[in-house]
Amino acid sequence: MATCPRGCAPAVRLCQRLNRLKTLDGDMMATSLKRCLSTLDLTLLGVGGMVGSGLYVLTGTVAKDTAGPAVIVSFIFAGIASLLAAFCYAEFGARIPKTGSAYMFTYVSVGELWAFLIGWNVILENMIGGAAVARAWSGYLDSIFNHAIQNFTETHIMQWNVPFLAHYPDLLAAGILIVASVFISFGVQVSSYLNHIFSTVSMGVIAFILVFGFMLADPTNWSQEQGGFAPYGLSGILAGSATCFYAFVGFDVIASSSEEAKNPQKAIPVATAISLGLAATAYVLVSTVLTLMVPWRTLDPNSALADAFFRRGYSWAGIVVAVGSICAMNTVLLCNLFSLPRIVYAMAEDGLFFSIFAKVNPLTKVPVNAILVFGVLMSTMALIFDLEALVQFLSIGTLLAYTFVAASVIVLRFQPEKTNSKSTASSSPNPNAELSPPPLESQAIAEDSEEPKQYESFSDKLQLVERQKSGEARGVGQLKACWEPYLDRLLGDCEPGEVVAFSVMMLIVSSVSLCAVLEFGNKQLQLPVWSFTMLLVIFSSAFIFSLALIWIHEPQRNTKTFQVPFVPLTPGASILINVFLMMKLSFLTWIRFTVWIAIGLLVYFGYGIWHSKEGLRELQPKDMAARYVVLPSGSLVETVQNVQPDGQVVTSAQYISSSATPTAEECAEKR
């Protein structure tokens, strides 16, 4: 094995620290938070996170400016794309019922630095999302009172003309965030109760819109005289899908709440599926009603639904819709304030963020410090920033988190189950020191010339013995049996999961390259047709080859919790869609994203890397190590090493038969 020069040893150690994985040991259900959320609670949280201002504002905007009545198809495409990402979140939420959402999922599968950056971006995403919804809530209420609030503020308080800032301080938006933060700090049950009230009112208003709206529907609004069903063609439908995709981003609040769910293994997948289905159905049906009630060219982007009822002569119905929109915005606001402090808490609990945010109130069982501090920061953003400037930056963090979660699903699916026990060779300070086996073990090994094999856990050994007896496929992360005769010489010597991890990296690189060529090849780069076609073929082939290379390896087959179907195709498609949507973002958004990442790196290298609990865990001495040796006879030797303070190792051996439990006479002979 090639050795690294002494000069690069610090760089190797730094890379190992940056890519260390979170260890999940002990009871996965143990938590300092309160497990009290049912499947209904989680479902309503998901619905509240998705069905908000987008239903009352986004439908009219996309229908008028982008897709026309074909906004219905745009929402269907966006719902399918969101379903791919939701599958990945549901698997992780059921398998790892810990708070932190995308941050936690990345930490246990990809590495510490990447997890921190994902968590850092999710924090910003939730802060901007909450501030944007508060501004929209304030603007909607202000429009009902004919902008009296804005006029009073500009006249009697203050106004300014500064780029990227609002024209006046939105005191109403800041105040609603402060009040909501106080209610959230009372406990998860209070938050859930408020969400139930607002979600029930919102769904009742949606039902009213559908029933009354279909009664007022006029099919001529889809006729050719009005422009037809798809006036902007397929390109308009796809562009509308890119915008409508952001209407479904709120489902990750379910995964963020997994540590407070009573039965996360069942509740997380069920709540994710039901809430996403309800949200998609609501968006499709409301878009249908809206474009049938009035001509799509005359829609008001700011308050399309309420304005449609006003124009049809039912002003009282417009007031009902306005009330429903405010309740829907309240649910989104609560979901942002609910999930944000829990992600901060998870990062602080792992030592990567300031420890003050890891404290949980003993009475309410919620991270009160994180709730109040970030609630104030969110209200400050809503106070001074313009709504458009906030929304422009909202999407990139979400898409990046979706991409890493999809990649993490593939990596974790093809990795063997890790155990805390390690072999003596890896834990011993002297790699050349070998333990002398007991006499009986030496005698048994001498009977056969084959090299004894070591395994990290007893269950791994038993599974191997069963596979050797029955001739079944190889272990998780290794080549499938049918491909061994062809590829074993090329890939057989790789560690389990190593080829898959490399393939995932190649999958992301090929996705970025393919989407960059599709987005910029003809326009900005002005590539010739032959060059454009050749690049598309190369990167598409690399993408497909990466998926095939992953598929020929053995996955984990866990039937206890929900698993994403059609891996690696489903998460691979999710990665491709997310990267493509990221390429649609403006250059200024990428500049802001880079600045935020630079600030996050300063926080991580200034604090997180030095206080990481995984780093402290690595420094702790191991009191005991165990290894299991497969003897040619098929029996098992467990060698347990007790490490003494002076460095000496006392070894004892225990023999276990893989076929049957030894009798008392056999045990006496072995003693």
Coordinates of C-alpha atoms in Angstrom, one line a residue, residues 22 24 33 85-86 88-111 114-123 125-126 248-260 268 272 335-336 338-347 350 397-398 400-406 408-409 412:
K22 CA -22.1 11.5 12.5
L24 CA -25.8 7.4 15.6
L33 CA -37.5 17.0 23.0
A85 CA -37.5 14.9 -3.4
A86 CA -40.3 14.1 -0.9
C88 CA -35.9 11.0 -0.2
Y89 CA -36.9 13.1 2.8
A90 CA -39.5 10.4 3.8
E91 CA -36.9 7.6 3.8
F92 CA -34.5 9.6 5.9
G93 CA -37.1 10.9 8.3
A94 CA -38.4 7.3 9.0
R95 CA -34.9 5.8 9.1
I96 CA -33.2 8.5 11.2
P97 CA -35.9 10.1 13.4
K98 CA -33.7 13.0 14.5
T99 CA -34.4 16.7 14.1
G100 CA -32.3 18.6 11.5
S101 CA -33.8 17.5 8.2
A102 CA -31.4 17.9 5.3
Y103 CA -28.5 18.8 7.7
M104 CA -28.8 15.6 9.6
F105 CA -29.3 13.4 6.5
T106 CA -26.1 14.8 5.0
Y107 CA -24.1 14.4 8.2
V108 CA -24.8 10.7 8.5
S109 CA -23.9 9.9 4.9
V110 CA -21.7 12.5 3.2
G111 CA -19.6 14.4 5.7
W114 CA -21.1 19.4 3.7
A115 CA -23.7 18.9 6.4
F116 CA -22.8 22.2 8.0
L117 CA -23.0 24.1 4.7
I118 CA -26.4 22.5 4.0
G119 CA -27.7 23.4 7.5
W120 CA -26.3 26.9 7.1
N121 CA -28.2 27.4 3.9
V122 CA -31.4 25.9 5.3
I123 CA -31.2 28.4 8.2
E125 CA -33.8 29.7 3.6
N126 CA -36.2 29.5 6.6
F248 CA -44.2 22.6 -2.6
V249 CA -41.0 23.3 -0.7
G250 CA -42.7 23.3 2.7
F251 CA -42.9 19.5 3.1
D252 CA -39.5 19.4 4.7
V253 CA -41.1 20.7 7.9
I254 CA -42.3 17.1 8.4
A255 CA -38.8 15.7 8.4
S256 CA -37.7 18.5 10.7
S257 CA -40.3 17.4 13.2
S258 CA -39.4 13.7 13.1
E259 CA -37.7 13.9 16.6
E260 CA -41.0 15.0 18.0
I268 CA -43.2 10.5 8.4
T272 CA -45.4 13.3 3.6
C335 CA -44.0 26.2 9.8
N336 CA -40.9 28.4 9.1
F338 CA -41.2 25.8 13.8
S339 CA -38.5 24.2 11.7
L340 CA -35.8 26.9 11.8
P341 CA -34.9 26.7 15.5
R342 CA -34.9 22.9 15.3
I343 CA -32.2 22.9 12.6
V344 CA -30.2 25.4 14.7
Y345 CA -30.7 23.1 17.7
A346 CA -29.5 20.1 15.8
M347 CA -26.3 21.8 14.7
D350 CA -23.6 18.4 17.5
G397 CA -30.8 26.9 -0.5
T398 CA -33.8 24.7 -0.9
L400 CA -29.1 22.6 -2.8
A401 CA -30.6 20.8 0.2
Y402 CA -32.8 18.6 -2.1
T403 CA -29.7 17.7 -4.2
F404 CA -27.6 16.6 -1.2
V405 CA -30.5 14.7 0.4
A406 CA -31.1 12.7 -2.9
S408 CA -27.3 10.9 0.5
V409 CA -30.1 8.4 -0.1
L412 CA -26.5 5.4 2.5

